Tab-separated table of C-alpha atoms and ligand atoms in Angstrom:
chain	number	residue	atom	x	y	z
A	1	UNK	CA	38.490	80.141	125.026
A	2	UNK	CA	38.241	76.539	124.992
A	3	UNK	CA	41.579	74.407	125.749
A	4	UNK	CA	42.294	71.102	125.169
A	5	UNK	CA	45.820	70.851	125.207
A	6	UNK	CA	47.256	73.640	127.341
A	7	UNK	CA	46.110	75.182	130.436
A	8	UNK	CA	46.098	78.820	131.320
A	9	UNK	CA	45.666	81.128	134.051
A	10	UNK	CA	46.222	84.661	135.056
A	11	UNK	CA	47.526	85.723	138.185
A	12	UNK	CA	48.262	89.220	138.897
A	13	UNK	CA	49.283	90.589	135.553
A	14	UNK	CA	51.328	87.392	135.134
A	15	UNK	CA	49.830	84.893	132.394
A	16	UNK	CA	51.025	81.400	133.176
A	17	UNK	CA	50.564	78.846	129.769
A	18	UNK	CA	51.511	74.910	130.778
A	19	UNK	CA	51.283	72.610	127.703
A	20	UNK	CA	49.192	69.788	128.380
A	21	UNK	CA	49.671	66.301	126.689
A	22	UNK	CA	50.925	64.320	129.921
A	23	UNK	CA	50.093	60.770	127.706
A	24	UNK	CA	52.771	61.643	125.372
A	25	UNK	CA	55.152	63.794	127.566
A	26	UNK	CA	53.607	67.209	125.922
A	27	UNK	CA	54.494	66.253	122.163
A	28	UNK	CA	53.567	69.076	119.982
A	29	UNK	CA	50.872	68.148	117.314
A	30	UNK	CA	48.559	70.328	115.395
A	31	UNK	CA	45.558	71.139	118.064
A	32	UNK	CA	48.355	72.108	120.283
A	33	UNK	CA	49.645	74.627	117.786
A	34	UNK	CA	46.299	76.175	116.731
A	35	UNK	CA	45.805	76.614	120.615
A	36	UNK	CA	49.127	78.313	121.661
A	37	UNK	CA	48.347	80.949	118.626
A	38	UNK	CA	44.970	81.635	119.515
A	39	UNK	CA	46.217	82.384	123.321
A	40	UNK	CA	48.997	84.249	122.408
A	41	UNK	CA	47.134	86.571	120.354
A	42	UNK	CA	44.489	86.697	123.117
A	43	UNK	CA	47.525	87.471	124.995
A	44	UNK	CA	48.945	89.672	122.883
A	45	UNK	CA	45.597	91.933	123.330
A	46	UNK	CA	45.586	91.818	127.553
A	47	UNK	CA	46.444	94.872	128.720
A	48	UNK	CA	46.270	93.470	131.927
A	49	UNK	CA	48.777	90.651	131.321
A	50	UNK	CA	52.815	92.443	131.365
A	51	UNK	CA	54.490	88.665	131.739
A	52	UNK	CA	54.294	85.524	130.667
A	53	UNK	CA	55.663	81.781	131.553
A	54	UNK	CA	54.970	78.985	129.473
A	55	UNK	CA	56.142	75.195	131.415
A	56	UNK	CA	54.758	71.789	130.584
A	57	UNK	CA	53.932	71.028	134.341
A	58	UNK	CA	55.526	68.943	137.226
A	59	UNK	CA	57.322	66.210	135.241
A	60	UNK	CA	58.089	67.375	131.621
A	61	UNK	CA	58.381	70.450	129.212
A	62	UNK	CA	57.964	68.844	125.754
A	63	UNK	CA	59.507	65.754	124.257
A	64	UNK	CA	59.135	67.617	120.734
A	65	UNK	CA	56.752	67.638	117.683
A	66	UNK	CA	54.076	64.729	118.028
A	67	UNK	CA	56.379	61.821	116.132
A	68	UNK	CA	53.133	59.616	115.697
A	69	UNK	CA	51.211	62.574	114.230
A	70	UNK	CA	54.361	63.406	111.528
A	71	UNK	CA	55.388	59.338	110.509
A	72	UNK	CA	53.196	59.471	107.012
A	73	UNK	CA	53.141	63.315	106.248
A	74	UNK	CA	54.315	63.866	102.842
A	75	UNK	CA	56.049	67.261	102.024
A	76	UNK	CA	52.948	69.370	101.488
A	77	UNK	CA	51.506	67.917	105.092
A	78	UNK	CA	55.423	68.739	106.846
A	79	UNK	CA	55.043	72.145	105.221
A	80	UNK	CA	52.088	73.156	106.546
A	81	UNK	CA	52.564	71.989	110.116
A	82	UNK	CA	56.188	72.866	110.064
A	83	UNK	CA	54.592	76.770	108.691
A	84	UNK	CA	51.741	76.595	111.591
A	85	UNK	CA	54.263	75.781	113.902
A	86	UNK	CA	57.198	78.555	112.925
A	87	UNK	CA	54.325	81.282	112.973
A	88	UNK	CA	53.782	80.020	116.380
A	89	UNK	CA	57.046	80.275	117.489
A	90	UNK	CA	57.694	83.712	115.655
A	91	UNK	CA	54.404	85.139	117.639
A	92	UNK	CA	56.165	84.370	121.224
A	93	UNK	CA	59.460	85.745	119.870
A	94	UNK	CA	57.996	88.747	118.611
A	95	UNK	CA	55.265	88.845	121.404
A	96	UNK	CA	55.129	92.580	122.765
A	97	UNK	CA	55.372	91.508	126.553
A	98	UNK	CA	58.778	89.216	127.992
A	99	UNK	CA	58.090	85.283	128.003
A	100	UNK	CA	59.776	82.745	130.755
A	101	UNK	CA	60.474	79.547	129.883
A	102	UNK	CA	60.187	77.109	132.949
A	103	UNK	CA	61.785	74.096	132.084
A	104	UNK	CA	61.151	71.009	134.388
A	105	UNK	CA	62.158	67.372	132.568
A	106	UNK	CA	62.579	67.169	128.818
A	107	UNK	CA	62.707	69.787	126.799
A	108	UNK	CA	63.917	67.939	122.976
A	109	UNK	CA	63.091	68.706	119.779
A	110	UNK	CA	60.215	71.207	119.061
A	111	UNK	CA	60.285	71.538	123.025
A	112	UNK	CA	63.581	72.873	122.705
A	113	UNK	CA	62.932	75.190	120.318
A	114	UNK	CA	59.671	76.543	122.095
A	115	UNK	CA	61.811	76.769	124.978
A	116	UNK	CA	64.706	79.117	122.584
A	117	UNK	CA	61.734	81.351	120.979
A	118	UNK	CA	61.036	82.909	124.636
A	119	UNK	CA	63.373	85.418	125.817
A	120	UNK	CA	64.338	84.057	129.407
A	121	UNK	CA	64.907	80.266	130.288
A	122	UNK	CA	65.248	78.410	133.606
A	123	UNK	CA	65.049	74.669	134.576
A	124	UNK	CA	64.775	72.546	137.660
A	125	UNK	CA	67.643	70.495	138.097
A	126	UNK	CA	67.435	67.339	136.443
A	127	UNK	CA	66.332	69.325	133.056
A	128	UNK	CA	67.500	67.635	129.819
A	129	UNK	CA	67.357	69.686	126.665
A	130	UNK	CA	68.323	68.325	122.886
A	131	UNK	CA	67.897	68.356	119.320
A	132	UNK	CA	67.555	64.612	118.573
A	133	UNK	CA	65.435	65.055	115.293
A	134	UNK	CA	68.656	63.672	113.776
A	135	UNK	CA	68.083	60.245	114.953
A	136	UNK	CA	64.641	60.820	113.071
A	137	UNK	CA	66.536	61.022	109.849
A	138	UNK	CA	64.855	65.018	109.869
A	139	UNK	CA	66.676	68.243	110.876
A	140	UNK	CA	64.653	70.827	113.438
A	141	UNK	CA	62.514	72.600	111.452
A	142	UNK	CA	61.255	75.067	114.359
A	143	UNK	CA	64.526	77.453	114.938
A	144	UNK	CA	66.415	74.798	116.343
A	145	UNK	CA	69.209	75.222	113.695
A	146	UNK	CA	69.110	79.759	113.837
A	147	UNK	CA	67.602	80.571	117.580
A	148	UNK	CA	69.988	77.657	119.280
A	149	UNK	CA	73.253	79.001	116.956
A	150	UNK	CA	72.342	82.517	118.203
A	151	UNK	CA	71.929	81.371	121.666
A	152	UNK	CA	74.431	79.442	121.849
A	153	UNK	CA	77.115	79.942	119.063
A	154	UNK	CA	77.425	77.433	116.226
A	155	UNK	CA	79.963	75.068	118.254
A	156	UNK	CA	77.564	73.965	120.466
A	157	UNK	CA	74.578	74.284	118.096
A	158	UNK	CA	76.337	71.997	115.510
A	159	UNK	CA	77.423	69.623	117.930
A	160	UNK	CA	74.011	69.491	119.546
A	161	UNK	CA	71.803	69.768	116.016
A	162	UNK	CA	74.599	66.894	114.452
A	163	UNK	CA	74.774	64.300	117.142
A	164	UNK	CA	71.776	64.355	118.505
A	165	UNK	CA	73.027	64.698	121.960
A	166	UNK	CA	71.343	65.363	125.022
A	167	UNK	CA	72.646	68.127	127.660
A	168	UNK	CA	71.838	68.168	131.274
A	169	UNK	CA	71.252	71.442	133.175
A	170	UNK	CA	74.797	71.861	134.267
A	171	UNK	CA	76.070	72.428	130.467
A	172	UNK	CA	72.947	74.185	129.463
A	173	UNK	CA	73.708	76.770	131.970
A	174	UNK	CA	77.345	77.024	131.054
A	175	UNK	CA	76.668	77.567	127.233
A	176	UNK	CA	74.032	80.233	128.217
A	177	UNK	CA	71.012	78.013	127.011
A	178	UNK	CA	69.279	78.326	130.604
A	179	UNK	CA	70.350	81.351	132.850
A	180	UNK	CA	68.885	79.936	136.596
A	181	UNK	CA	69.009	76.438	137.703
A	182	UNK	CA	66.872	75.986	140.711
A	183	UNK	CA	65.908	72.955	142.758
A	184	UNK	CA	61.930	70.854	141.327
A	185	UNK	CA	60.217	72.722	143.711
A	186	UNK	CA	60.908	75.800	143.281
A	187	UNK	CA	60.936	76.403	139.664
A	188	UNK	CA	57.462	77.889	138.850
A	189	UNK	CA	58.155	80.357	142.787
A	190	UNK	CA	61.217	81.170	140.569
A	191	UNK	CA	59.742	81.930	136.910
A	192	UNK	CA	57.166	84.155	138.985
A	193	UNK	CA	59.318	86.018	141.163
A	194	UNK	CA	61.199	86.477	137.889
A	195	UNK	CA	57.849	87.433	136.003
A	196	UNK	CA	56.722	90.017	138.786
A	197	UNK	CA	59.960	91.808	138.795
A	198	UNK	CA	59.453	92.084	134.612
A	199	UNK	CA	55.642	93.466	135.688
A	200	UNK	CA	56.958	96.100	137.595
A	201	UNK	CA	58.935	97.453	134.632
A	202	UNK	CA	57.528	99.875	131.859
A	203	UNK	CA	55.970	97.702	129.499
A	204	UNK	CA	56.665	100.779	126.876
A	205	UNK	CA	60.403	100.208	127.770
A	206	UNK	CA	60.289	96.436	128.074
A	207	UNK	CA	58.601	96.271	124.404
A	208	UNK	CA	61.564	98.234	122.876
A	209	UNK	CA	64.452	96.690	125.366
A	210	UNK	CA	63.281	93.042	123.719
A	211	UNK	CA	62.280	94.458	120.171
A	212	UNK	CA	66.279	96.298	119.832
A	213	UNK	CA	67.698	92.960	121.245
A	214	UNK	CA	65.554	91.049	118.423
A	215	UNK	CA	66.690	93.215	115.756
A	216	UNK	CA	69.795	92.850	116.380
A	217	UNK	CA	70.852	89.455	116.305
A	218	UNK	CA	69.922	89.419	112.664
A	219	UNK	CA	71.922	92.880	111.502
A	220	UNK	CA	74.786	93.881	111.511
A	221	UNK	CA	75.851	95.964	114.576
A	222	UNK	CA	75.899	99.795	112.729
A	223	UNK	CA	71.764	98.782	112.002
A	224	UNK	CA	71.354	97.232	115.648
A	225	UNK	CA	72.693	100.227	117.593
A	226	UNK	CA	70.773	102.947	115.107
A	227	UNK	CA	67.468	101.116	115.858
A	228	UNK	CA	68.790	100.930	119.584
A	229	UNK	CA	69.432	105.049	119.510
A	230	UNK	CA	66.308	105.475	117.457
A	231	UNK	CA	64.210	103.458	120.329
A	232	UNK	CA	66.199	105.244	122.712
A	233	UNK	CA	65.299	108.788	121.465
A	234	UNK	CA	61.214	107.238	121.184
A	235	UNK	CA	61.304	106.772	124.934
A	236	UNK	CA	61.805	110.267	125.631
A	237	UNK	CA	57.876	110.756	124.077
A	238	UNK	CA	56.419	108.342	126.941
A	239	UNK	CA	55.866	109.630	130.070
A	240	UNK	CA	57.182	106.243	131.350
A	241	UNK	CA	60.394	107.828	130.827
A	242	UNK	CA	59.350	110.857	132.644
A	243	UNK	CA	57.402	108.794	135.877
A	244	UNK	CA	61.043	106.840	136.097
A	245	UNK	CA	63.370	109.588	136.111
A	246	UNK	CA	60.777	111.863	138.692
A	247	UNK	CA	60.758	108.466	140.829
A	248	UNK	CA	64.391	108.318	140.912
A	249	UNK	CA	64.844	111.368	142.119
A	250	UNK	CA	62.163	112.015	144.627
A	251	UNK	CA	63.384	108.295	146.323
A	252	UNK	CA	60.366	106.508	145.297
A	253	UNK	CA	58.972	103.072	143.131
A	254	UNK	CA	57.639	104.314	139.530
A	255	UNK	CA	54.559	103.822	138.644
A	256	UNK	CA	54.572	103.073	134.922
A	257	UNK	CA	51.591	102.773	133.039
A	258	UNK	CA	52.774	102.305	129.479
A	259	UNK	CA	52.426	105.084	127.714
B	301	CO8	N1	55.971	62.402	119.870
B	301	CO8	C1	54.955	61.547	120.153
B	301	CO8	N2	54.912	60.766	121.249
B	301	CO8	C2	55.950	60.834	122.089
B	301	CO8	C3	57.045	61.702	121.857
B	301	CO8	C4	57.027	62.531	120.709
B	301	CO8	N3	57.997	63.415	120.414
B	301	CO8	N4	57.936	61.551	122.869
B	301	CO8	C5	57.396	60.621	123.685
B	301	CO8	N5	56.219	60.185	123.208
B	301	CO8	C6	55.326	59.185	123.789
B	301	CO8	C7	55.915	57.786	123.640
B	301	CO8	O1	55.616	57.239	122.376
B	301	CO8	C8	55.199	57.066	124.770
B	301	CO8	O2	53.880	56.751	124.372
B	301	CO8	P1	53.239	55.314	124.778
B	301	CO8	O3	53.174	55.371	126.278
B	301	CO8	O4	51.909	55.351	124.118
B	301	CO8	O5	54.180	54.282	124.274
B	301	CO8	C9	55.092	58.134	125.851
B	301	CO8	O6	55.240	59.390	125.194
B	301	CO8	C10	56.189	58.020	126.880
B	301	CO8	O7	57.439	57.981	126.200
B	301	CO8	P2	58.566	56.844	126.478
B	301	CO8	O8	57.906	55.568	126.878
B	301	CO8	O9	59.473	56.794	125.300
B	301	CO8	O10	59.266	57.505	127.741
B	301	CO8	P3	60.789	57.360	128.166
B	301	CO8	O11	60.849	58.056	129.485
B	301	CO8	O12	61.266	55.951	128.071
B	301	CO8	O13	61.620	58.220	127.099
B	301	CO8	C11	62.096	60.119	125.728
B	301	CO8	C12	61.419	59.589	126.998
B	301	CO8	C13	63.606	60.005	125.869
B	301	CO8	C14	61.716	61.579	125.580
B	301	CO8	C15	61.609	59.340	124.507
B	301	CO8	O14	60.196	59.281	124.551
B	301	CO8	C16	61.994	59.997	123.216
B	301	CO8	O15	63.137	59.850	122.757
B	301	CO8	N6	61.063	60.759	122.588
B	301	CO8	C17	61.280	61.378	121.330
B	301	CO8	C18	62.124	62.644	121.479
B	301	CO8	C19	62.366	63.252	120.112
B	301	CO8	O16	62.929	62.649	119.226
B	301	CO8	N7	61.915	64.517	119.935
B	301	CO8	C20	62.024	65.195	118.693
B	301	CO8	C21	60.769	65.007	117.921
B	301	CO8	S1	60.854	65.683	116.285
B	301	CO8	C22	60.633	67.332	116.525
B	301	CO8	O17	60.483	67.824	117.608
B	301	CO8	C23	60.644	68.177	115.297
B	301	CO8	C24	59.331	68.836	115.237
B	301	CO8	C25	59.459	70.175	114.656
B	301	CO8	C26	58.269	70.926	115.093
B	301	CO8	C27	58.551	71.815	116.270
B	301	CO8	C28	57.314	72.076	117.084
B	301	CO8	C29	57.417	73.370	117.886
C-alpha cells in the first residue's frame, strides 16, 4: 500500500504507524484519514502483527484536524469528514489487537482524540495535550467530548473541552490521560518494550480483556460484568487457556498461539 501521509513498518509482530505531515505539525485532513483506515484494516487482517503504536515522529503527535482544509466546509462537507474521521477512530478503538499511543510534542484537537481512541498512552516529557477547538468557535467532534470524559471524568473533560486549555505531561499523568512519562529519547524504546510484552500475551485473551473493558464503559455494571463472565467462560474453549495454565505449572513461558 501506497502512503503519503503516514509511515509504517513492522518489526517483530509489532506494527509501528507515525503520522506524517511534518509542514503542518501532522494536522489531520482527509488523505490522512482514508490512509489510517486502509492500514488499520490491513492491520486488522495481519496475523502476524499482535501490537501496535501509532506516534507522529521526533517533534510532534498531531496539532489536530487540518484547520486550513475545514475553514469553508459547510455542514454537509463537516459531516462527512467529521463521519470519515469517527469511523477511523472507532476502527482503532475497536481494533482486535492493543494500540500504544506514543506521544512526543503536541497532541491537540483531533490529535488528542486519536491519542484517547487507543487503549494505552505515553509521552516524552515536554508533551502538551488539549482540546482547543473552542477557540475555533467548534466543539471536538472526534470523541473528544465521550472518550476524554471516560478517561478522565467530566471535571477535567469540561474544564479541558470549555477553556480550551492546554495540559503538560505532569497533569496528564495525574488525571490518568497518559500512564508513563519517559524522557525524548526514550519514548518509542518505551512504547516497544511496552508493545513486546502485549505480543507475548494470548491475542485470544488480549481481544476479550480490551473488548469487556470497551463494553463496559458504556453499560451499566450488571451488563459489563455478565459480558466479562460470559468472555470469561469463552476462554475456557481456547487452548490458550489450556497452554497458560500447563505453563504455569510445569515453570515455563506459554506459548500462545491464539486459538
Ligand atoms: N491545521 C492546519 N495547519 C496547522 C495546524 C492545524 N491544526 N496546526 C498547525 N498548523 C500549521 C500552521 O498553520 C503552520 O503552517 P505555516 O508554517 O504554513 O504557517 C505550521 O503548522 C506550524 O504551526 P505554527 O507556526 O502555528 O507553530 P507554533 O509552534 O507557533 O504553534 C500550535 C503550534 C500551538 C500547535 C499552533 O499551530 C496551533 O494552535 N495550532 C492549532 C491547534 C488546534 O487548534 N487544533 C485543533 C484543530 S480542530 C480539530 O482538531 C477538530 C477536528 C476534528 C477532527 C478530528 C480528527 C481525528
Amino acid at each position: 500500500m501506497e502512503l503519503n501521509t503516514l509511515l509504517y513498518e513492522k518489526d517483530s509482530g509489532i506494527g509501528v504507524i507515525t503520522l506524517n505531515r511534518p509542514k503542518t505539525l501532522n494536522a489531520l485532513n482527509d488523505e490522512l484519514i482514508k490512509e489510517l483506515s486502509i492500514l488499520i484494516d490491513n492491520i486488522s487482517e495481519d496475523d502476524e502483527v499482535q501490537a501496535v503504536i501509532i506516534s507522529g515522529g521526533d517533534k510532534v503527535f498531531a496539532a489536530g484536524g487540518d484547520i486550513a482544509f475545514m475553514l469553508n466546509a459547510g455542514p454537509l462537507m463537516a459531516e462527512e469528514f467529521i463521519e470519515a474521521i469517527r469511523k477511523t477512530v472507532d476502527k482503532i478503538d475497536h481494533l482486535d489487537k492493543p494500540v500504544i499511543a506514543a506521544v512526543n510534542g503536541l497532541a491537540l484537537g483531533g490529535g488528542c482524540e486519536l491519542a484517547l481512541a487507543c487503549d494505552i498512552r505515553i509521552a516524552a516529557e515536554g508533551a502538551t495535550f488539549g482540546q482547543p477547538e473552542i477557540n475555533l468557535g467548534i466543539i471536538p467532534g472526534a470523541g473528544g467530548t465521550q472518550r476524554l470524559t471516560r478517561t478522565v471524568g467530566p471535571g477535567w473533560a469540561k474544564h479541558m473541552v470549555m477553556t480550551g486549555m492546554l495540559i503538560d505531561t505532569d497533569t496528564a499523568f495525574k488525571i490518568g490521560l497518559i500512564t508513563k512519562i519517559v524522557p525524548k529519547d526514550q519514548l518509542m524504546n518505551e512504547a516497544k518494550k511496552i508493545a513486546k510484552v502485549l505480543a507475548t500475551k494470548s491475542p485470544i485473551a488480549m481481544k476479550e480483556a480490551k473488548r469487556c473493558i470497551n463494553y463496559g464503559m458504556n453499560v451499566d455494571l450488571p451488563s459489563g460484568l455478565t459480558h466479562e463472565m460470559k468472555s470469561w467462560v469463552f476462554l475456557f474453549s481456547t487452548e490458550d487457556q489450556k497452554e497458560g495454565m500447563k505453563a504455569f505449572l510445569e515453570k515455563r513461558k506459554p506459548m500462545f498461539k491464539g486459538i
